Coordinates of C-alpha atoms and ligand atoms in Angstrom, one line a residue:
Chain A
M1 CA -27.1 -3.2 -4.8
W2 CA -24.6 -3.7 -2.1
F3 CA -22.3 -5.9 -4.1
I4 CA -22.0 -3.2 -6.8
N5 CA -21.2 -0.6 -4.2
F6 CA -18.6 -3.0 -2.7
L7 CA -17.0 -3.5 -6.1
K8 CA -17.0 0.2 -6.7
S9 CA -15.3 1.1 -3.5
S10 CA -11.5 1.1 -3.1
I11 CA -11.6 -1.3 -0.1
G12 CA -14.0 -3.7 -1.9
K13 CA -11.6 -4.0 -4.8
K14 CA -8.8 -4.8 -2.3
Y15 CA -11.0 -7.5 -0.9
I16 CA -11.4 -9.0 -4.3
M17 CA -7.6 -8.9 -4.8
A18 CA -7.0 -10.5 -1.5
T19 CA -9.7 -13.2 -1.8
S20 CA -8.6 -14.2 -5.3
G21 CA -5.0 -14.0 -4.2
L22 CA -5.7 -16.4 -1.3
L23 CA -7.6 -18.8 -3.6
L24 CA -4.7 -18.8 -6.1
V25 CA -2.3 -19.5 -3.2
L26 CA -4.5 -22.4 -2.1
F27 CA -4.5 -23.7 -5.7
L28 CA -0.7 -23.5 -5.9
C29 CA -0.6 -25.6 -2.7
T30 CA -2.5 -28.5 -4.4
H31 CA -0.5 -27.9 -7.7
V32 CA 2.9 -28.1 -5.9
F33 CA 2.0 -31.4 -4.2
G34 CA 0.8 -33.0 -7.4
N35 CA 3.9 -31.9 -9.3
G36 CA 6.0 -33.0 -6.4
A37 CA 5.4 -36.6 -7.6
I38 CA 8.0 -35.8 -10.3
Y39 CA 10.7 -36.0 -7.7
I40 CA 9.6 -39.5 -6.9
S41 CA 9.5 -41.1 -10.3
S42 CA 8.0 -40.7 -13.8
K43 CA 5.6 -43.5 -12.9
A44 CA 4.3 -41.7 -9.8
F45 CA 3.8 -38.5 -11.7
Q46 CA 2.0 -40.2 -14.6
G47 CA -0.1 -42.1 -12.0
Y48 CA -1.1 -38.7 -10.5
A49 CA -1.9 -37.2 -13.9
D50 CA -4.0 -40.2 -14.9
A51 CA -5.9 -40.3 -11.6
L52 CA -6.7 -36.6 -12.0
H53 CA -7.9 -36.9 -15.6
S54 CA -10.1 -39.9 -14.8
L55 CA -12.3 -37.3 -13.1
P56 CA -13.0 -35.0 -16.1
M57 CA -15.9 -33.2 -14.4
L58 CA -13.7 -32.3 -11.4
V59 CA -10.9 -31.0 -13.8
F60 CA -13.5 -29.0 -15.8
I61 CA -15.1 -27.3 -12.7
F62 CA -11.6 -26.5 -11.3
S63 CA -10.4 -25.1 -14.6
I64 CA -13.4 -22.8 -15.0
S65 CA -13.2 -21.6 -11.4
L66 CA -9.5 -20.9 -11.7
L67 CA -10.2 -19.0 -14.9
V68 CA -12.7 -16.8 -13.2
I69 CA -10.5 -16.2 -10.2
I70 CA -7.5 -15.3 -12.3
L71 CA -9.6 -13.0 -14.5
A72 CA -10.9 -11.3 -11.4
H73 CA -7.4 -10.9 -9.9
V74 CA -5.9 -9.6 -13.2
C75 CA -8.7 -7.3 -14.2
I76 CA -9.2 -5.7 -10.7
G77 CA -5.4 -5.5 -10.3
L78 CA -5.0 -3.6 -13.6
I79 CA -7.9 -1.3 -12.7
L80 CA -6.3 -0.5 -9.4
F81 CA -3.0 0.1 -11.2
W82 CA -4.5 2.5 -13.8
Q83 CA -6.5 4.3 -11.2
N84 CA -3.5 4.8 -9.0
R85 CA -1.3 6.0 -11.9
E86 CA -4.0 8.7 -12.5
V87 CA -3.7 10.0 -8.9
S88 CA 0.1 10.1 -8.6
K89 CA 1.0 11.6 -11.9
S90 CA 2.8 14.7 -10.6
R91 CA 5.2 14.0 -7.7
Y92 CA 8.2 15.4 -6.0
A93 CA 11.5 16.8 -7.4
V94 CA 13.5 14.8 -4.8
E95 CA 12.6 11.2 -4.7
V96 CA 13.6 9.1 -1.7
D97 CA 12.7 5.6 -0.5
I98 CA 10.5 6.4 2.5
V99 CA 9.8 2.7 3.3
Q100 CA 13.2 1.2 4.1
E101 CA 12.1 -2.4 4.2
K102 CA 13.6 -5.0 2.0
N103 CA 10.3 -6.1 0.5
S104 CA 9.3 -2.6 -0.6
I105 CA 10.7 -3.5 -4.0
A106 CA 8.1 -6.3 -4.2
A107 CA 5.4 -3.8 -3.2
K108 CA 6.4 -1.4 -6.0
T109 CA 6.6 -4.0 -8.6
M110 CA 3.3 -5.9 -7.9
P111 CA 1.7 -5.1 -11.3
Y112 CA 4.9 -6.0 -13.2
S113 CA 5.6 -9.2 -11.4
G114 CA 1.9 -10.0 -11.8
L115 CA 2.0 -9.4 -15.6
F116 CA 5.1 -11.6 -15.9
I117 CA 3.2 -14.3 -14.1
L118 CA 0.4 -13.9 -16.5
L119 CA 2.8 -14.3 -19.5
F120 CA 4.2 -17.3 -17.8
L121 CA 0.7 -18.8 -17.3
L122 CA -0.1 -18.4 -21.0
V123 CA 3.1 -20.2 -22.0
H124 CA 2.6 -22.8 -19.3
I125 CA -1.0 -23.6 -20.3
S126 CA -0.3 -23.7 -24.0
G127 CA 2.6 -26.0 -23.3
F128 CA 0.9 -28.5 -21.0
T129 CA -2.9 -28.1 -20.9
F130 CA -3.0 -27.7 -24.7
G131 CA 0.1 -29.8 -25.3
P132 CA 0.4 -32.8 -27.6
E133 CA -2.2 -35.5 -26.8
D134 CA -0.2 -38.5 -28.0
V135 CA 2.8 -38.0 -25.6
P136 CA 2.3 -38.9 -21.9
V137 CA 2.7 -35.9 -19.8
S138 CA 5.5 -37.4 -17.7
E139 CA 7.6 -37.6 -20.9
H140 CA 6.5 -34.2 -22.2
V141 CA 7.8 -32.6 -19.1
K142 CA 11.3 -34.0 -19.7
E143 CA 11.2 -33.0 -23.3
L144 CA 10.2 -29.4 -22.6
F145 CA 12.7 -28.9 -19.9
S146 CA 15.6 -30.3 -21.9
G147 CA 15.3 -27.0 -23.8
F148 CA 17.6 -24.6 -22.0
F149 CA 15.6 -21.4 -22.7
Y150 CA 12.3 -23.1 -21.7
G151 CA 13.8 -24.0 -18.4
V152 CA 15.2 -20.5 -17.8
F153 CA 11.9 -19.0 -18.6
Y154 CA 10.2 -21.2 -16.0
L155 CA 12.8 -20.2 -13.4
A156 CA 12.1 -16.5 -14.2
G157 CA 8.4 -17.2 -13.8
F158 CA 8.9 -18.8 -10.4
A159 CA 11.1 -15.9 -9.3
A160 CA 8.4 -13.5 -10.3
L161 CA 5.9 -15.5 -8.3
A162 CA 8.1 -15.5 -5.2
L163 CA 8.6 -11.7 -5.5
H164 CA 4.9 -11.2 -6.0
L165 CA 4.1 -13.2 -2.9
S166 CA 6.8 -11.7 -0.8
H167 CA 4.6 -8.6 -0.6
G168 CA 1.3 -10.3 -1.5
F169 CA 1.1 -12.7 1.3
W170 CA 1.4 -10.1 4.0
S171 CA -0.7 -7.6 2.0
M172 CA -3.5 -10.1 1.7
L173 CA -3.7 -10.6 5.4
Q174 CA -3.5 -6.8 6.0
T175 CA -6.4 -6.3 3.5
F176 CA -8.4 -9.0 5.4
G177 CA -7.8 -7.0 8.5
V178 CA -5.4 -9.5 10.1
N179 CA -2.9 -7.2 11.9
H180 CA -2.3 -7.8 15.5
P181 CA 1.0 -7.4 17.5
R182 CA 0.6 -11.0 18.8
F183 CA 0.6 -12.4 15.3
N184 CA 2.6 -9.9 13.2
C185 CA 5.9 -11.7 13.9
L186 CA 4.5 -15.0 12.7
I187 CA 3.0 -13.3 9.6
G188 CA 6.3 -11.7 8.9
T189 CA 8.0 -15.1 9.0
L190 CA 5.4 -16.7 6.9
T191 CA 5.8 -14.0 4.3
Y192 CA 9.3 -15.2 3.8
I193 CA 8.6 -18.9 4.1
V194 CA 5.6 -19.2 1.7
P195 CA 7.2 -17.6 -1.3
L196 CA 10.4 -19.5 -0.6
F197 CA 8.6 -22.8 -0.4
F198 CA 6.9 -22.3 -3.8
L199 CA 10.2 -21.1 -5.3
I200 CA 12.2 -24.1 -4.1
A201 CA 9.4 -26.7 -4.8
F202 CA 8.5 -25.4 -8.3
A203 CA 11.9 -24.1 -9.5
G204 CA 13.4 -27.4 -8.4
I205 CA 11.5 -29.2 -11.3
P206 CA 13.2 -27.5 -14.3
L207 CA 16.5 -27.5 -12.3
Y208 CA 16.0 -31.3 -11.8
F209 CA 16.1 -31.8 -15.5
M210 CA 18.5 -29.0 -16.5
T211 CA 21.2 -30.2 -14.1
G212 CA 20.9 -33.8 -15.2
L213 CA 19.7 -35.0 -11.8
G214 CA 16.6 -36.3 -13.4
A215 CA 18.5 -38.4 -16.0
N216 CA 17.0 -41.6 -14.6
Y217 CA 13.6 -40.1 -14.1
Chain B
M1 CA 24.7 29.1 19.9
S2 CA 25.7 27.7 16.5
T3 CA 24.5 29.0 13.2
I4 CA 24.3 27.4 9.8
D5 CA 24.1 28.7 6.2
L6 CA 21.7 27.0 3.8
T7 CA 20.5 27.0 0.2
L8 CA 16.8 26.7 -0.1
Q9 CA 15.0 25.6 -3.2
I10 CA 11.3 26.4 -2.7
W11 CA 8.2 25.7 -4.8
R12 CA 6.6 29.0 -5.8
Q13 CA 3.2 29.0 -7.3
K14 CA 0.9 32.1 -7.6
N15 CA -2.4 30.3 -7.4
S16 CA -4.0 26.9 -8.2
D17 CA -4.3 27.8 -11.9
S18 CA -0.7 28.9 -12.5
L19 CA 2.2 26.5 -13.3
G20 CA 4.7 27.2 -10.5
N21 CA 8.4 26.6 -10.4
F22 CA 11.3 26.3 -8.0
E23 CA 13.1 29.4 -6.7
T24 CA 16.5 29.3 -5.1
Y25 CA 17.4 31.4 -2.0
T26 CA 20.4 31.5 0.2
L27 CA 19.9 32.0 3.9
N28 CA 22.9 32.7 6.2
G29 CA 23.3 32.7 10.0
I30 CA 20.3 30.5 10.9
S31 CA 20.4 29.5 14.5
T32 CA 20.3 25.7 15.0
D33 CA 17.8 26.3 17.9
M34 CA 15.2 27.6 15.4
S35 CA 12.3 25.5 14.3
F36 CA 11.9 24.9 10.6
L37 CA 9.0 27.4 10.4
E38 CA 11.0 30.0 12.2
M39 CA 13.7 29.5 9.6
L40 CA 11.0 30.2 6.9
D41 CA 9.9 33.3 8.9
V42 CA 13.5 34.6 8.6
L43 CA 13.4 33.9 4.9
N44 CA 10.1 35.7 4.5
E45 CA 11.5 38.7 6.5
Q46 CA 14.4 38.8 4.1
L47 CA 12.1 38.5 1.0
T48 CA 9.8 41.3 2.3
K49 CA 12.8 43.6 2.8
E50 CA 13.9 42.9 -0.7
G51 CA 10.4 43.8 -1.9
K52 CA 9.6 40.2 -2.9
E53 CA 6.5 38.1 -2.2
P54 CA 7.0 36.0 1.0
V55 CA 6.5 32.3 0.8
A56 CA 3.0 31.2 1.8
F57 CA 2.8 28.2 4.2
D58 CA 0.2 26.9 6.6
H59 CA 0.8 26.9 10.3
D60 CA -1.1 27.6 13.5
C61 CA -0.1 26.1 16.9
R62 CA 3.6 25.6 16.1
E63 CA 3.7 23.0 18.9
G64 CA 2.8 19.9 16.9
I65 CA -0.8 19.5 17.8
C66 CA -3.0 21.4 15.2
G67 CA -2.0 19.6 12.0
Q68 CA -1.8 22.8 10.0
C69 CA 1.8 22.8 9.0
G70 CA 3.5 20.4 6.6
S71 CA 5.7 20.4 3.5
V72 CA 7.9 17.9 1.8
V73 CA 11.6 18.5 2.7
N74 CA 14.1 16.7 0.5
G75 CA 11.5 14.2 -0.5
V76 CA 10.2 13.4 3.0
A77 CA 6.9 14.9 4.4
H78 CA 7.7 16.9 7.6
G79 CA 11.4 16.5 7.0
P80 CA 14.1 14.0 8.1
E81 CA 13.2 13.6 11.8
K82 CA 10.8 10.8 12.6
E83 CA 7.5 11.5 14.4
V84 CA 7.6 15.2 14.4
T85 CA 5.6 17.8 12.5
L86 CA 7.4 20.4 10.4
C87 CA 6.9 23.1 13.2
Q88 CA 8.6 20.8 15.7
L89 CA 11.5 20.0 13.3
H90 CA 14.6 21.9 14.5
M91 CA 17.4 23.3 12.4
R92 CA 19.9 21.3 14.4
N93 CA 19.0 18.4 12.0
F94 CA 20.8 20.3 9.3
K95 CA 24.3 21.5 8.7
T96 CA 26.0 24.4 6.9
G97 CA 26.0 23.9 3.1
D98 CA 22.9 21.8 3.1
K99 CA 20.5 22.3 0.2
L100 CA 16.9 21.9 1.2
V101 CA 14.3 21.3 -1.5
I102 CA 10.9 22.4 0.0
E103 CA 7.8 21.3 -1.9
P104 CA 4.1 21.4 -1.0
F105 CA 2.2 18.2 -0.1
R106 CA 1.1 16.8 -3.5
S107 CA -1.9 14.7 -4.3
R108 CA -4.8 14.9 -6.7
A109 CA -7.2 15.4 -3.8
F110 CA -5.0 18.3 -2.3
P111 CA -4.9 21.1 -4.9
I112 CA -2.2 23.6 -4.4
K113 CA -3.5 27.1 -3.4
R114 CA -0.3 29.0 -3.3
D115 CA 3.4 28.1 -2.8
L116 CA 3.4 25.6 0.0
L117 CA -0.3 26.0 0.9
V118 CA -2.5 23.1 -0.1
D119 CA -6.3 22.7 0.1
R120 CA -6.9 19.8 2.5
S121 CA -10.6 20.4 2.8
A122 CA -11.2 16.9 1.3
F123 CA -10.3 15.7 4.8
D124 CA -13.0 17.9 6.4
R125 CA -15.6 16.4 4.0
I126 CA -14.6 12.9 5.0
I127 CA -15.1 13.9 8.7
Q128 CA -18.4 15.6 7.8
S129 CA -19.7 12.4 6.3
G130 CA -19.3 10.4 9.5
G131 CA -16.5 11.3 11.8
Y132 CA -18.8 12.3 14.6
V133 CA -21.2 10.9 17.2
S134 CA -24.7 12.1 16.9
V135 CA -26.1 10.5 20.0
N136 CA -26.4 12.9 22.9
T137 CA -23.7 11.9 25.3
G138 CA -24.7 14.6 27.9
G139 CA -22.2 16.5 30.0
V140 CA -18.8 15.2 31.1
P141 CA -19.6 11.7 32.6
D142 CA -18.4 10.7 36.1
G143 CA -15.3 8.7 36.0
N144 CA -15.8 5.0 35.3
T145 CA -19.6 5.3 34.7
I146 CA -18.9 3.8 31.2
P147 CA -16.5 1.0 31.7
I148 CA -13.9 0.8 28.9
P149 CA -11.0 -1.6 29.2
S150 CA -7.8 0.4 29.4
Q151 CA -6.2 -1.5 26.4
V152 CA -9.2 -0.4 24.3
A153 CA -9.0 3.2 25.6
E154 CA -5.3 3.2 24.7
L155 CA -6.0 2.0 21.1
A156 CA -8.7 4.7 20.7
M157 CA -6.3 7.3 22.0
D158 CA -3.5 6.2 19.7
A159 CA -5.9 6.6 16.8
A160 CA -7.2 9.9 18.1
A161 CA -3.6 11.2 18.0
C162 CA -4.1 11.9 14.3
I163 CA -3.9 15.6 13.7
G164 CA -5.1 15.4 10.1
C165 CA -2.0 17.0 8.6
G166 CA -2.1 15.0 5.3
A167 CA 1.5 13.7 5.4
C168 CA 0.1 10.2 4.8
V169 CA -1.6 11.2 1.6
A170 CA 1.4 13.3 0.5
S171 CA 3.7 10.3 0.9
C172 CA 1.5 7.5 -0.3
P173 CA 2.5 6.4 -3.8
N174 CA -1.2 6.2 -4.6
G175 CA -2.3 9.3 -2.8
A176 CA -4.6 7.2 -0.7
A177 CA -6.2 8.6 2.5
M178 CA -6.5 5.2 4.3
L179 CA -4.4 6.1 7.3
F180 CA -6.3 9.2 8.0
T181 CA -9.7 7.7 7.5
S182 CA -8.9 4.6 9.4
A183 CA -7.7 6.6 12.4
K184 CA -10.9 8.5 12.4
V185 CA -13.1 5.5 12.0
S186 CA -11.1 3.5 14.6
Q187 CA -11.1 6.2 17.3
L188 CA -15.0 6.1 17.3
A189 CA -15.6 2.5 16.5
L190 CA -13.5 1.4 19.5
L191 CA -15.5 3.3 22.1
P192 CA -19.1 2.6 23.3
Q193 CA -20.1 6.2 22.4
G194 CA -19.3 5.6 18.7
D195 CA -20.7 2.0 18.6
S196 CA -24.3 2.7 17.5
E197 CA -23.2 4.4 14.3
R198 CA -20.1 2.4 13.5
K199 CA -21.5 0.7 10.3
K200 CA -23.0 3.8 8.9
R201 CA -19.9 5.7 9.6
A202 CA -17.5 3.2 8.0
L203 CA -19.7 3.1 4.8
A204 CA -20.1 6.9 4.6
M205 CA -16.5 7.8 5.3
V206 CA -15.1 5.3 2.8
E207 CA -17.5 6.5 0.2
T208 CA -16.5 10.1 0.6
M209 CA -12.8 9.2 0.7
D210 CA -13.2 7.5 -2.7
K211 CA -15.3 10.3 -4.1
E212 CA -12.8 13.0 -3.2
G213 CA -10.2 11.5 -5.6
F214 CA -7.8 9.7 -3.2
G215 CA -6.1 6.6 -4.6
N216 CA -6.4 3.0 -3.6
C217 CA -4.2 1.6 -0.8
T218 CA -1.6 -0.9 -1.9
N219 CA -0.3 -1.5 1.6
H220 CA 3.0 0.3 1.0
K221 CA 3.4 1.6 4.5
A222 CA 4.8 4.9 3.4
C223 CA 2.0 6.7 5.4
E224 CA 3.0 5.0 8.7
A225 CA 6.7 5.8 8.1
V226 CA 6.1 9.6 7.8
C227 CA 3.2 10.0 10.2
P228 CA 4.3 12.6 12.8
K229 CA 1.9 11.0 15.3
A230 CA 3.1 7.4 14.6
I231 CA -0.4 6.2 13.6
S232 CA -0.1 2.5 12.9
I233 CA -1.4 0.8 9.8
R234 CA -3.1 -1.6 12.2
N235 CA -5.9 1.1 12.0
I236 CA -6.1 0.4 8.2
A237 CA -6.6 -3.3 9.0
R238 CA -9.4 -2.3 11.4
L239 CA -11.0 -0.1 8.8
N240 CA -11.0 -2.9 6.3
R241 CA -12.8 -5.1 8.9
E242 CA -15.2 -2.4 9.8
Y243 CA -16.0 -1.8 6.2
A244 CA -16.5 -5.5 5.3
K245 CA -18.8 -6.0 8.3
A246 CA -20.8 -2.9 7.4
I247 CA -21.2 -3.6 3.7
F248 CA -22.3 -7.2 4.1
T249 CA -25.0 -6.3 6.6
E250 CA -26.0 -2.7 5.9
G251 CA -24.4 -1.8 2.5
Ligands
LIG301 C1 -0.7 -17.7 -9.4 C2 -0.6 -16.4 -9.5 C3 -0.9 -15.3 -8.5 C4 -0.9 -15.3 -7.1 C5 -0.8 -16.5 -6.2 C6 -1.2 -14.0 -6.7 C7 -1.3 -13.6 -5.4 C8 -1.5 -12.3 -5.0 C9 -1.8 -11.9 -3.6 C10 -1.9 -12.8 -2.4 C11 -1.9 -10.5 -3.6 C12 -2.2 -9.6 -2.4 C13 -3.6 -9.1 -2.3 C14 -3.7 -7.9 -1.5 O1 -2.9 -7.0 -1.7 O2 -4.6 -7.8 -0.7 C15 -1.8 -10.1 -4.9 C16 -1.8 -8.8 -5.3 C17 -1.7 -8.3 -6.6 N1 -1.6 -9.1 -7.8 FE1 -1.4 -11.1 -7.8 N2 -1.2 -13.2 -7.8 C18 -1.1 -13.9 -8.9 C19 -1.1 -13.5 -10.2 C20 -1.2 -12.2 -10.6 C21 -1.3 -11.8 -12.0 C22 -1.3 -12.7 -13.2 C23 -1.4 -10.5 -12.0 C24 -1.5 -9.7 -13.3 C25 -1.6 -8.4 -13.4 C26 -1.4 -10.0 -10.6 C27 -1.5 -8.7 -10.2 C28 -1.5 -8.3 -8.9 C29 -1.5 -6.9 -8.4 C30 -1.5 -5.7 -9.3 C31 -1.6 -6.9 -7.0 C32 -1.6 -5.7 -6.1 C33 -3.0 -5.3 -5.8 C34 -2.9 -4.2 -4.7 O3 -2.0 -4.1 -4.0 O4 -3.9 -3.4 -4.7 N3 -1.3 -11.1 -9.8 N4 -1.5 -11.2 -5.8
LIG302 S1 1.7 24.3 13.2 FE1 0.3 23.1 14.4 S2 1.1 21.1 14.1 FE2 2.6 22.3 13.1

């Protein structure tokens, strides 16, 4: 079966990483705009949440799809990580950084930044998706982020996401075969802009409450 | 003519089964006009005179075109100068008092045979599985009988510049052979002579590459940075496209 061969091959696994990565990025785009309502007012945010949950079927289908995508991304990512550790066990007496680009740190730490995002996701989902049912979510946000450590943990999670994407975004396009001198400059710029956008938009939310800007929220 | 004095720390290993260790040698009065391999020749002459085993290393053309030479010098495959093979690296890149740590190319798919000699026959098996054109192309064609846009011809030539030295594998944190395989797939896929077999080729060469024990690419770009022929990772992107097209239609 061709799909099994595809999954078994090194390039096939990379395609799964890139495709699931792209879908996760697209999900983040919708998520960031929904959460952006917090910056407007607690009413706007609660309105968005209520509108979303008046469509339980949609929420259910999206949650299951996301679960499958994340599982694929995490499992294949970890398989690649273990396989590659096997290959490069013995290496050189002198170690130097051959790739002198700034984002080579991001490339080296992909599995670690990824695992931290996973930890973040677990905390995030248990806090919100499976949070208290009697408190409206717009108040629950304020409650959770009034805890200092909770806020700091969220900031760290978003920093890990930005790090992950500062290699991942470019890497995804390279895996898809998008590498052309005409577009490489644009891709390079986007690889800065995309992670930065998510960092500012997401990290702004805990900061909004932690700094007291959201006092009248 | 200026000369330099060096301390060499070289990986010595009897055969693929033995453990191996570093040996330290001092080498004085090396002309800065010498190539790196000529410097090793001087060392070997000195070792032979002392009744010791000379250091085994691969080499053939010594002009940067055959792809036989290659070692890791102070952590960098083919040494500190960009876009040159070890045989074309000159001693003027070093100065008196330098300590050079010389190691073989290391990777699971490249077992060490002796000292700095490694077995790169895995590359040959990748080529055997698809790096050829089996249609009969006849004798040398007349100029311009097969029209090929010059941009495409240039891209094919850039890929064909790969000499198969293995520096990409040796430097890849995952020991992946994507740069090599992608160059070989690209050089044929871009040209009309290679077009009829391009899907079969991409599938077969990637399958052999995986079977030989090379790692998975994580787009680190270390391969491109050390390649003595400046092969671009644009070829890897092309290989990814070729492979996807092939597996979805003929896989
Ligand atoms: C919302 C969360 C996430 C997003 C948006 C995301 C996005 C991406 C993207 C775009 C790539 C590049 C794909 C490629 O190299 O072709 C990638 C690679 C990777 N991701 Fe994630 N990721 C997320 C979560 C995770 C998690 C939870 C893990 C857990 C282990 C993880 C592990 C990895 C690894 C190991 C790679 C590198 C794969 C390779 O280079 O071969 N990621 N990610
Ligand atoms: S000996 Fe031929 S390339 Fe170096």
